[in-house]
Amino acid sequence: MPPQEEGLFSNSWYGKFHLEMHPWHAGWQAMWGHADMLERSLPWYVGNLDNARAEAARHHVKGAWWPKMVGPEGRNSPSLVSPFIMWQQPHPILLAELVWRAENDPAVLDRYGEVVEATADLLATWPIERDGRLNLGMPMIPAQENYDP
């Protein structure tokens, strides 16, 4: 599974892992010659792809909508902020790319291609045209995490 936000000496995030932090906690592994260590956590995305697709459909967008603070079962954890944070969305693409670059093996495409495609579908369909401009769709909260969604 992806690593939890923090642990060892404190547990302020209820032991959940936060997908926006996955590249910070584990991306280095592929970049430092240990893609196998990163790949220990990537099957979580494959196993929860149906949940992510259902969440995208619930928000009337295509693709896979990845939660922010989540447990092994793939559901958003209760939070006033987490369901509206979106910067974790491209991370499955980044992490799969890091493994691809490290291994350069077509089997990587077989393992993570569907996750990458579904994630890209979300990113491509999430912006909506309004008044001649593309805007990021709702719901969303900015990085300060202190505005109404």
PDB file of C-alpha atoms in Angstrom:
ATOM      1  CA  MET A   1       0.000   0.000   0.000  1.00  0.00           C
ATOM      2  CA  PRO A   2       1.111   3.595  -0.360  1.00  0.00           C
ATOM      3  CA  PRO A   3       2.885   4.854   2.764  1.00  0.00           C
ATOM      4  CA  GLN A   4       0.854   6.670   5.383  1.00  0.00           C
ATOM      5  CA  GLU A   5       1.342  10.380   5.922  1.00  0.00           C
ATOM      6  CA  GLU A   6       3.386   9.914   9.068  1.00  0.00           C
ATOM      7  CA  GLY A   7       3.917   7.232  11.636  1.00  0.00           C
ATOM      8  CA  LEU A   8       6.879   6.055  13.694  1.00  0.00           C
ATOM      9  CA  PHE A   9       6.680   8.771  16.373  1.00  0.00           C
ATOM     10  CA  SER A  10       3.259  10.383  15.820  1.00  0.00           C
ATOM     11  CA  ASN A  11       0.005   9.666  14.071  1.00  0.00           C
ATOM     12  CA  SER A  12      -1.881  12.884  13.426  1.00  0.00           C
ATOM     13  CA  TRP A  13      -3.587  11.584  10.281  1.00  0.00           C
ATOM     14  CA  TYR A  14      -5.327   8.539  11.785  1.00  0.00           C
ATOM     15  CA  GLY A  15      -2.892   6.076  10.173  1.00  0.00           C
ATOM     16  CA  LYS A  16      -4.327   6.764   6.713  1.00  0.00           C
ATOM     17  CA  PHE A  17      -2.153   7.230   3.710  1.00  0.00           C
ATOM     18  CA  HIS A  18      -2.394  10.422   1.725  1.00  0.00           C
ATOM     19  CA  LEU A  19      -2.075   9.921  -1.989  1.00  0.00           C
ATOM     20  CA  GLU A  20      -0.792  13.445  -2.556  1.00  0.00           C
ATOM     21  CA  MET A  21       2.305  12.463  -0.582  1.00  0.00           C
ATOM     22  CA  HIS A  22       2.977   9.145  -2.330  1.00  0.00           C
ATOM     23  CA  PRO A  23       5.602  10.571  -4.758  1.00  0.00           C
ATOM     24  CA  TRP A  24       7.422  12.333  -1.899  1.00  0.00           C
ATOM     25  CA  HIS A  25       7.549   9.197   0.230  1.00  0.00           C
ATOM     26  CA  ALA A  26       8.200   6.590  -2.450  1.00  0.00           C
ATOM     27  CA  GLY A  27       9.130   8.121  -5.825  1.00  0.00           C
ATOM     28  CA  TRP A  28      12.796   8.252  -4.886  1.00  0.00           C
ATOM     29  CA  GLN A  29      12.904   4.468  -4.838  1.00  0.00           C
ATOM     30  CA  ALA A  30      12.676   4.123  -8.614  1.00  0.00           C
ATOM     31  CA  MET A  31      15.044   7.048  -9.156  1.00  0.00           C
ATOM     32  CA  TRP A  32      17.709   5.476  -6.916  1.00  0.00           C
ATOM     33  CA  GLY A  33      17.660   2.045  -8.530  1.00  0.00           C
ATOM     34  CA  HIS A  34      14.949   0.422  -6.398  1.00  0.00           C
ATOM     35  CA  ALA A  35      11.909   0.399  -8.672  1.00  0.00           C
ATOM     36  CA  ASP A  36      10.933  -2.912  -7.083  1.00  0.00           C
ATOM     37  CA  MET A  37      10.411  -1.097  -3.770  1.00  0.00           C
ATOM     38  CA  LEU A  38       8.125   1.494  -5.397  1.00  0.00           C
ATOM     39  CA  GLU A  39       6.209  -1.258  -7.141  1.00  0.00           C
ATOM     40  CA  ARG A  40       5.260  -2.776  -3.815  1.00  0.00           C
ATOM     41  CA  SER A  41       2.773   0.097  -3.387  1.00  0.00           C
ATOM     42  CA  LEU A  42       1.552   0.589  -6.974  1.00  0.00           C
ATOM     43  CA  PRO A  43      -0.790  -2.431  -7.117  1.00  0.00           C
ATOM     44  CA  TRP A  44      -3.007  -0.510  -4.699  1.00  0.00           C
ATOM     45  CA  TYR A  45      -4.020   1.748  -7.622  1.00  0.00           C
ATOM     46  CA  VAL A  46      -4.788  -1.255  -9.826  1.00  0.00           C
ATOM     47  CA  GLY A  47      -6.862  -2.850  -7.064  1.00  0.00           C
ATOM     48  CA  ASN A  48      -8.821   0.335  -6.412  1.00  0.00           C
ATOM     49  CA  LEU A  49      -9.331   1.399 -10.024  1.00  0.00           C
ATOM     50  CA  ASP A  50     -13.031   0.479  -9.962  1.00  0.00           C
ATOM     51  CA  ASN A  51     -13.528   2.601  -6.825  1.00  0.00           C
ATOM     52  CA  ALA A  52     -11.744   5.541  -8.482  1.00  0.00           C
ATOM     53  CA  ARG A  53     -13.878   5.188 -11.601  1.00  0.00           C
ATOM     54  CA  ALA A  54     -17.035   5.133  -9.504  1.00  0.00           C
ATOM     55  CA  GLU A  55     -15.921   8.305  -7.723  1.00  0.00           C
ATOM     56  CA  ALA A  56     -15.287  10.017 -11.070  1.00  0.00           C
ATOM     57  CA  ALA A  57     -18.730   8.977 -12.299  1.00  0.00           C
ATOM     58  CA  ARG A  58     -20.263  10.348  -9.095  1.00  0.00           C
ATOM     59  CA  HIS A  59     -18.731  13.723  -9.993  1.00  0.00           C
ATOM     60  CA  HIS A  60     -19.883  13.431 -13.638  1.00  0.00           C
ATOM     61  CA  VAL A  61     -16.387  13.228 -15.121  1.00  0.00           C
ATOM     62  CA  LYS A  62     -14.601  10.459 -16.976  1.00  0.00           C
ATOM     63  CA  GLY A  63     -11.669   8.413 -15.773  1.00  0.00           C
ATOM     64  CA  ALA A  64     -10.420   7.652 -12.257  1.00  0.00           C
ATOM     65  CA  TRP A  65     -10.760  10.095  -9.344  1.00  0.00           C
ATOM     66  CA  TRP A  66      -8.195   9.230  -6.681  1.00  0.00           C
ATOM     67  CA  PRO A  67      -8.988  10.116  -3.062  1.00  0.00           C
ATOM     68  CA  LYS A  68      -6.621  12.129  -0.902  1.00  0.00           C
ATOM     69  CA  MET A  69      -6.780  10.569   2.581  1.00  0.00           C
ATOM     70  CA  VAL A  70      -7.650   6.932   2.228  1.00  0.00           C
ATOM     71  CA  GLY A  71      -7.352   3.511   3.765  1.00  0.00           C
ATOM     72  CA  PRO A  72      -6.706   0.138   2.140  1.00  0.00           C
ATOM     73  CA  GLU A  73     -10.303  -0.128   0.892  1.00  0.00           C
ATOM     74  CA  GLY A  74      -9.958   2.935  -1.370  1.00  0.00           C
ATOM     75  CA  ARG A  75     -12.701   5.144   0.099  1.00  0.00           C
ATOM     76  CA  ASN A  76     -12.283   8.801   0.971  1.00  0.00           C
ATOM     77  CA  SER A  77     -11.866   9.204   4.707  1.00  0.00           C
ATOM     78  CA  PRO A  78     -14.213  11.590   6.482  1.00  0.00           C
ATOM     79  CA  SER A  79     -12.834  15.103   6.254  1.00  0.00           C
ATOM     80  CA  LEU A  80     -14.035  18.623   5.583  1.00  0.00           C
ATOM     81  CA  VAL A  81     -11.060  19.198   3.268  1.00  0.00           C
ATOM     82  CA  SER A  82      -9.768  15.913   1.809  1.00  0.00           C
ATOM     83  CA  PRO A  83     -12.535  15.234  -0.737  1.00  0.00           C
ATOM     84  CA  PHE A  84     -11.873  18.620  -2.345  1.00  0.00           C
ATOM     85  CA  ILE A  85      -8.079  18.405  -2.718  1.00  0.00           C
ATOM     86  CA  MET A  86      -7.076  17.416  -6.215  1.00  0.00           C
ATOM     87  CA  TRP A  87      -3.305  17.684  -6.564  1.00  0.00           C
ATOM     88  CA  GLN A  88      -2.882  13.926  -6.077  1.00  0.00           C
ATOM     89  CA  GLN A  89      -4.665  13.150  -9.344  1.00  0.00           C
ATOM     90  CA  PRO A  90      -1.623  12.954 -11.677  1.00  0.00           C
ATOM     91  CA  HIS A  91       0.510  10.941  -9.241  1.00  0.00           C
ATOM     92  CA  PRO A  92      -0.289   7.445 -10.547  1.00  0.00           C
ATOM     93  CA  ILE A  93       0.957   8.615 -13.951  1.00  0.00           C
ATOM     94  CA  LEU A  94       4.174   9.993 -12.450  1.00  0.00           C
ATOM     95  CA  LEU A  95       4.860   6.895 -10.367  1.00  0.00           C
ATOM     96  CA  ALA A  96       4.242   4.531 -13.299  1.00  0.00           C
ATOM     97  CA  GLU A  97       6.526   6.705 -15.444  1.00  0.00           C
ATOM     98  CA  LEU A  98       9.294   6.459 -12.849  1.00  0.00           C
ATOM     99  CA  VAL A  99       9.027   2.657 -12.907  1.00  0.00           C
ATOM    100  CA  TRP A 100       8.971   2.673 -16.726  1.00  0.00           C
ATOM    101  CA  ARG A 101      12.132   4.790 -16.873  1.00  0.00           C
ATOM    102  CA  ALA A 102      13.878   2.582 -14.335  1.00  0.00           C
ATOM    103  CA  GLU A 103      12.940  -0.733 -15.950  1.00  0.00           C
ATOM    104  CA  ASN A 104      12.241   0.113 -19.613  1.00  0.00           C
ATOM    105  CA  ASP A 105      10.214  -3.087 -19.752  1.00  0.00           C
ATOM    106  CA  PRO A 106       6.944  -3.399 -21.729  1.00  0.00           C
ATOM    107  CA  ALA A 107       5.529  -5.386 -18.811  1.00  0.00           C
ATOM    108  CA  VAL A 108       5.298  -2.069 -16.900  1.00  0.00           C
ATOM    109  CA  LEU A 109       2.762  -0.913 -19.495  1.00  0.00           C
ATOM    110  CA  ASP A 110       0.751  -4.086 -18.955  1.00  0.00           C
ATOM    111  CA  ARG A 111       0.757  -3.603 -15.182  1.00  0.00           C
ATOM    112  CA  TYR A 112      -0.141   0.087 -15.011  1.00  0.00           C
ATOM    113  CA  GLY A 113      -1.431   1.111 -18.447  1.00  0.00           C
ATOM    114  CA  GLU A 114      -5.102   0.982 -17.466  1.00  0.00           C
ATOM    115  CA  VAL A 115      -4.473   3.094 -14.356  1.00  0.00           C
ATOM    116  CA  VAL A 116      -2.491   5.638 -16.388  1.00  0.00           C
ATOM    117  CA  GLU A 117      -5.191   5.844 -19.085  1.00  0.00           C
ATOM    118  CA  ALA A 118      -8.036   6.234 -16.586  1.00  0.00           C
ATOM    119  CA  THR A 119      -6.098   8.892 -14.670  1.00  0.00           C
ATOM    120  CA  ALA A 120      -5.316  10.759 -17.899  1.00  0.00           C
ATOM    121  CA  ASP A 121      -9.004  10.591 -18.859  1.00  0.00           C
ATOM    122  CA  LEU A 122      -9.898  12.391 -15.637  1.00  0.00           C
ATOM    123  CA  LEU A 123      -7.245  15.045 -16.146  1.00  0.00           C
ATOM    124  CA  ALA A 124      -8.351  15.601 -19.753  1.00  0.00           C
ATOM    125  CA  THR A 125     -12.071  15.873 -18.977  1.00  0.00           C
ATOM    126  CA  TRP A 126     -11.948  17.686 -15.668  1.00  0.00           C
ATOM    127  CA  PRO A 127     -11.429  21.196 -17.069  1.00  0.00           C
ATOM    128  CA  ILE A 128     -14.738  22.651 -18.236  1.00  0.00           C
ATOM    129  CA  GLU A 129     -15.275  25.474 -20.666  1.00  0.00           C
ATOM    130  CA  ARG A 130     -16.985  28.486 -19.191  1.00  0.00           C
ATOM    131  CA  ASP A 131     -17.137  31.942 -20.776  1.00  0.00           C
ATOM    132  CA  GLY A 132     -14.586  30.954 -23.439  1.00  0.00           C
ATOM    133  CA  ARG A 133     -12.021  29.780 -20.879  1.00  0.00           C
ATOM    134  CA  LEU A 134     -11.097  26.422 -19.423  1.00  0.00           C
ATOM    135  CA  ASN A 135     -11.684  26.193 -15.688  1.00  0.00           C
ATOM    136  CA  LEU A 136     -10.921  23.364 -13.327  1.00  0.00           C
ATOM    137  CA  GLY A 137     -14.127  21.627 -12.427  1.00  0.00           C
ATOM    138  CA  MET A 138     -15.732  21.495  -9.043  1.00  0.00           C
ATOM    139  CA  PRO A 139     -15.531  20.486  -6.307  1.00  0.00           C
ATOM    140  CA  MET A 140     -12.073  21.716  -5.491  1.00  0.00           C
ATOM    141  CA  ILE A 141     -10.276  23.534  -2.705  1.00  0.00           C
ATOM    142  CA  PRO A 142      -7.003  25.494  -3.134  1.00  0.00           C
ATOM    143  CA  ALA A 143      -3.698  24.570  -1.540  1.00  0.00           C
ATOM    144  CA  GLN A 144      -4.281  26.778   1.498  1.00  0.00           C
ATOM    145  CA  GLU A 145      -6.999  24.293   2.553  1.00  0.00           C
ATOM    146  CA  ASN A 146      -8.950  27.003   4.358  1.00  0.00           C
ATOM    147  CA  TYR A 147     -11.470  28.148   1.735  1.00  0.00           C
ATOM    148  CA  ASP A 148     -14.943  26.802   1.147  1.00  0.00           C
ATOM    149  CA  PRO A 149     -14.982  24.149  -1.594  1.00  0.00           C
TER     150      PRO A 149
END
